[in-house]
Tab-separated table of C-alpha atoms in Angstrom:
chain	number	residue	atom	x	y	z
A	10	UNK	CA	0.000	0.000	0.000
A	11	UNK	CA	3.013	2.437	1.188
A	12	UNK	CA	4.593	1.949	-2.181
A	13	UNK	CA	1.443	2.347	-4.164
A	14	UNK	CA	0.586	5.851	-2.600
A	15	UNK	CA	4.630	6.788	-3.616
A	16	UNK	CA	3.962	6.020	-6.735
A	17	UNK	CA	0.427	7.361	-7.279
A	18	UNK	CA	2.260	10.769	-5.346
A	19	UNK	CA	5.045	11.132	-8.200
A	20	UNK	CA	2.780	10.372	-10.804
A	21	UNK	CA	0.529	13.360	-9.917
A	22	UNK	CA	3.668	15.327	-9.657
A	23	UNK	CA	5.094	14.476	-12.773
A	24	UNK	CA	1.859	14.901	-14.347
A	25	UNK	CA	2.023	18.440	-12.209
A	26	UNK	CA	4.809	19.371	-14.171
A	27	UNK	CA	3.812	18.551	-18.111
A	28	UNK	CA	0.793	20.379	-18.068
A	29	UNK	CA	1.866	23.249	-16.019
A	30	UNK	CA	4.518	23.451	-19.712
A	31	UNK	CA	0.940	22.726	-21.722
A	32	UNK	CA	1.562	18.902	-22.103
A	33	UNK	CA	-0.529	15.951	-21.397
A	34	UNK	CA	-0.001	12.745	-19.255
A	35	UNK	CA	-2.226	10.095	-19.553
A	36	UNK	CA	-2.320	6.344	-17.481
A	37	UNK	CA	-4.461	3.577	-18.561
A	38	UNK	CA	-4.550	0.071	-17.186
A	39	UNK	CA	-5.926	-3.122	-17.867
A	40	UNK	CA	-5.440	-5.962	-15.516
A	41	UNK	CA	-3.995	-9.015	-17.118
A	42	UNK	CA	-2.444	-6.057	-19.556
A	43	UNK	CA	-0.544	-3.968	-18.137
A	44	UNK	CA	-0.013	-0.291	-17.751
A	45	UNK	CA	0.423	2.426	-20.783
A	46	UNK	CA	1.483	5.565	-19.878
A	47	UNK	CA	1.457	8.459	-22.516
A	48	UNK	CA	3.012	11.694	-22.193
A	49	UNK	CA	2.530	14.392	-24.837
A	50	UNK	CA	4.638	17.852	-25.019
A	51	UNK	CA	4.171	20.792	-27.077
A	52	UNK	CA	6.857	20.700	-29.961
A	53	UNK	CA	8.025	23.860	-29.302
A	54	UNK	CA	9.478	22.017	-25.696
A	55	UNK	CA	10.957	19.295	-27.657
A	56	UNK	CA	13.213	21.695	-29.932
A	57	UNK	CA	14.149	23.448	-27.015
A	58	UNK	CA	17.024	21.207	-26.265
A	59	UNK	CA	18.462	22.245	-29.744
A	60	UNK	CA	19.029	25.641	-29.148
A	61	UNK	CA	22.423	26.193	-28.014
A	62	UNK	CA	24.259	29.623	-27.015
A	63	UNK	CA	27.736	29.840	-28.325
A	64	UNK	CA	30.578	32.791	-28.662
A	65	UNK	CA	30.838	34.408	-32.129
A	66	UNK	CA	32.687	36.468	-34.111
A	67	UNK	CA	30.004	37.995	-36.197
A	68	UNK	CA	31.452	39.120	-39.517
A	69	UNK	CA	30.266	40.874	-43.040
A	70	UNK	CA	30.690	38.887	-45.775
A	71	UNK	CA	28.637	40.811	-49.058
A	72	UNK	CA	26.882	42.806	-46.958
A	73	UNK	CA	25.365	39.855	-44.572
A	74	UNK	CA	26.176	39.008	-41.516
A	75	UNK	CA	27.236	35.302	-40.367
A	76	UNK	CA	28.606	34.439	-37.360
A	77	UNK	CA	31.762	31.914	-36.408
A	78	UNK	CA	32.282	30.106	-33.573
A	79	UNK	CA	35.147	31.748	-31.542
A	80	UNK	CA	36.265	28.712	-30.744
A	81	UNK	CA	37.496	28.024	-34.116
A	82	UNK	CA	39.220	31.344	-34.641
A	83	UNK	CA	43.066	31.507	-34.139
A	84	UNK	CA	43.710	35.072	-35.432
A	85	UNK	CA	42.329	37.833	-37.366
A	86	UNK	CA	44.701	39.429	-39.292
A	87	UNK	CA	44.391	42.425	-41.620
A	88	UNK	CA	46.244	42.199	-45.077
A	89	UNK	CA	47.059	43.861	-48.309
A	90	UNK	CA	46.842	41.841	-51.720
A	91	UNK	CA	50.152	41.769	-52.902
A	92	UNK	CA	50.787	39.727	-49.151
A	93	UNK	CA	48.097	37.197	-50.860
A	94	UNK	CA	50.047	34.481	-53.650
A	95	UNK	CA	47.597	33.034	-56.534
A	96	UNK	CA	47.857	29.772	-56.812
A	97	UNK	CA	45.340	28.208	-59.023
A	98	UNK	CA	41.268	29.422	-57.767
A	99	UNK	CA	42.885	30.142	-54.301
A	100	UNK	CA	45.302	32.433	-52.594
A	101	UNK	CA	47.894	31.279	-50.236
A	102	UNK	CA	50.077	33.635	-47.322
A	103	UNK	CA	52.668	33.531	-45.320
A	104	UNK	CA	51.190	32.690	-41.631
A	105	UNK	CA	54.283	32.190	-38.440
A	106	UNK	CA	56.722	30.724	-41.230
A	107	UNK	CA	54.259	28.497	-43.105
A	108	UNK	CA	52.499	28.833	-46.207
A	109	UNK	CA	48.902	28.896	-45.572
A	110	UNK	CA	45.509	28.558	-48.262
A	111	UNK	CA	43.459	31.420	-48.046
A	112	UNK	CA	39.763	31.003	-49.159
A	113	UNK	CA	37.723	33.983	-51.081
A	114	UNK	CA	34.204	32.641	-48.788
A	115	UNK	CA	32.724	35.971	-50.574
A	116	UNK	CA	33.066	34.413	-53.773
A	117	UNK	CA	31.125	31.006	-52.433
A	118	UNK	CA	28.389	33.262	-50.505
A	119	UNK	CA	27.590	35.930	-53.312
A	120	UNK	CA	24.367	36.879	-52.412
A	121	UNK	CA	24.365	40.326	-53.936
A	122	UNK	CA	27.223	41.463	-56.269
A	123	UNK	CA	26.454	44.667	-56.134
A	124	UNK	CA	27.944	44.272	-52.655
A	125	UNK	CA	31.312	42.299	-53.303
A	126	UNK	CA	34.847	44.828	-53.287
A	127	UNK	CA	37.507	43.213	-55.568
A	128	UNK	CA	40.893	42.839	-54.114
A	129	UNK	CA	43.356	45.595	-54.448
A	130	UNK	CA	46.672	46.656	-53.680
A	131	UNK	CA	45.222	49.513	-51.520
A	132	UNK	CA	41.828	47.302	-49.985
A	133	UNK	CA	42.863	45.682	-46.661
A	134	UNK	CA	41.467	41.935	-46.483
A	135	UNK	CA	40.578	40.936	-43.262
A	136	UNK	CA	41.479	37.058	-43.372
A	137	UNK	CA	40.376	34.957	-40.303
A	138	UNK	CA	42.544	31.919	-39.428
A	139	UNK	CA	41.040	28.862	-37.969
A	140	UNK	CA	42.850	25.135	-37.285
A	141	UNK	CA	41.917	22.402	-39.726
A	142	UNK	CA	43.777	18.811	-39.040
A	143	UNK	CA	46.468	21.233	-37.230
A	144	UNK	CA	46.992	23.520	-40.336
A	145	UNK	CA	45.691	27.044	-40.552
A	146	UNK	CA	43.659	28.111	-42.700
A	147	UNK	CA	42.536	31.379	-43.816
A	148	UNK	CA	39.296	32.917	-45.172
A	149	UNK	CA	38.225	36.125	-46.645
A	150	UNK	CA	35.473	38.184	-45.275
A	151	UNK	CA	34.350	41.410	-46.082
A	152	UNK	CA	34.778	42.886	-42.694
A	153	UNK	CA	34.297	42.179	-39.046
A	154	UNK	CA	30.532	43.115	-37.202
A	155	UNK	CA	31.513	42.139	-33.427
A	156	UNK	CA	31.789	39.607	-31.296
A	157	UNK	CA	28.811	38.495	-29.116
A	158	UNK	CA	27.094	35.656	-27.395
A	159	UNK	CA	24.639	34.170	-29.784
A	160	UNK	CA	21.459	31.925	-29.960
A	161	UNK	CA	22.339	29.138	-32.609
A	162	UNK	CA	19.162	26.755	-33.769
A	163	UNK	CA	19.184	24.243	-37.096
A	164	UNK	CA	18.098	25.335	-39.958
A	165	UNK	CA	14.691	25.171	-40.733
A	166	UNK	CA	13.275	22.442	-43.252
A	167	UNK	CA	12.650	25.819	-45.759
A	168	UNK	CA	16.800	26.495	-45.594
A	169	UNK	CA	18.183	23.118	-45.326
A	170	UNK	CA	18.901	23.122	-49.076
A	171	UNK	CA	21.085	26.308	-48.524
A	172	UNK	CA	24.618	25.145	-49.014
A	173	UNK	CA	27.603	27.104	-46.954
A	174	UNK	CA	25.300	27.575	-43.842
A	175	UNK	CA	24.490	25.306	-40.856
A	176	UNK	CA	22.047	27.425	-38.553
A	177	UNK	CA	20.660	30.096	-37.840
A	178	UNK	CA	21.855	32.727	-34.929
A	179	UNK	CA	20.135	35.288	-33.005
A	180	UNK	CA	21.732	38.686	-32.488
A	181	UNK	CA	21.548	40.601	-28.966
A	182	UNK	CA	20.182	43.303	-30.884
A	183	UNK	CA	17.344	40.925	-32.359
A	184	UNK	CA	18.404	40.634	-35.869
A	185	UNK	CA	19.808	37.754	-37.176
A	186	UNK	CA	23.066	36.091	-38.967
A	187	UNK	CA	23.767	32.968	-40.541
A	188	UNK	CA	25.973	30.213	-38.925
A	189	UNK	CA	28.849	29.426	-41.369
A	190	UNK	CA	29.096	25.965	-41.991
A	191	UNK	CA	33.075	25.991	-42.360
A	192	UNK	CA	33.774	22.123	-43.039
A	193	UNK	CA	31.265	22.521	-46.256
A	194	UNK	CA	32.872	25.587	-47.413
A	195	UNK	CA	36.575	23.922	-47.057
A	196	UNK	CA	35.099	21.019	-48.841
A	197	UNK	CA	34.157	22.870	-51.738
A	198	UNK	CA	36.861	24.896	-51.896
């Protein structure tokens, strides 16, 4: 009897606790049976868990902001083009004594041309180095935004078919910016 009340007790607590977030819980029995017990939660609950805050460097590339995980920045370093080698569809630079790629992302995430500033001798190129298999790497973005704390979720179904991208990140001033997706864009380039 002692264990049934326990049980009965943290079943109407648990049930408490789903509809107080606008859930369900429902128990039905049948002797011989057994016991089903259902518990329904609104979707937006179950996404919840996907949202994730991370620290980003939020930059401009063509005039739209995406964001990078800080994590996967080692420097940002400001250049001129003649420090830039061609070498085939890519540049490459001198980085601490190595020869490094350097990857035009503006050219990948043209959006609006109107928008994209050729390289030239007297443009500064702000390339941002990240660590890929233990080699940097550098990329080309139009400028730096900031860097903030930001709300990353997946992509919705409508933007999954958007190649380059891998969520989508909430601003602390309410707008919003694209998560790069950074393996996709090394991959292609």
């Amino acid at each position: 009897v002692g264990s049934e009340m326990c049980i009965r007790d943290s079943l109407s607590t648990i049930k408490e606790k789903v509809e107080a977030l606008g859930g369900s819980l429902s128990i039905t029995s049948r002797k011989g049976e057994g016991t089903k017990v259902s518990i329904k939660i609104p979707s937006a609950m179950s996404t919840m868990k996907a949202l994730m805050v991370k620290k980003a460097l939020i930059v401009d590339i063509n005039g739209i902001p995406y964001a990078i995980p800080i994590n996967l920045i080692e420097k940002i370093v400001k250049t001129k083009k003649h420090n830039l080698k061609k070498l085939k569809d890519n540049f490459m630079m001198t980085y601490k004594g190595m020869v490094i790629p350097v990857y035009d992302v503006r050219e990948l995430m043209l959006v609006r041309s109107d928008v994209k500033k050729p390289l030239s001798d007297d443009t500064s190129t702000i390339v941002i180095l990240k660590r890929v298999s233990h080699q940097p790497i550098g990329i080309i973005v139009s400028g730096i935004i900031g860097e903030e704390e930001v709300v990353t979720k997946p992509l919705p179904k409508i933007l999954k078919e958007i190649k380059g991208i891998s969520g989508i990140s909430m601003l602390s001033d309410g707008g919003i910016c694209f998560m790069l997706d950074l393996s996709f864009i090394l991959n292609v380039m």
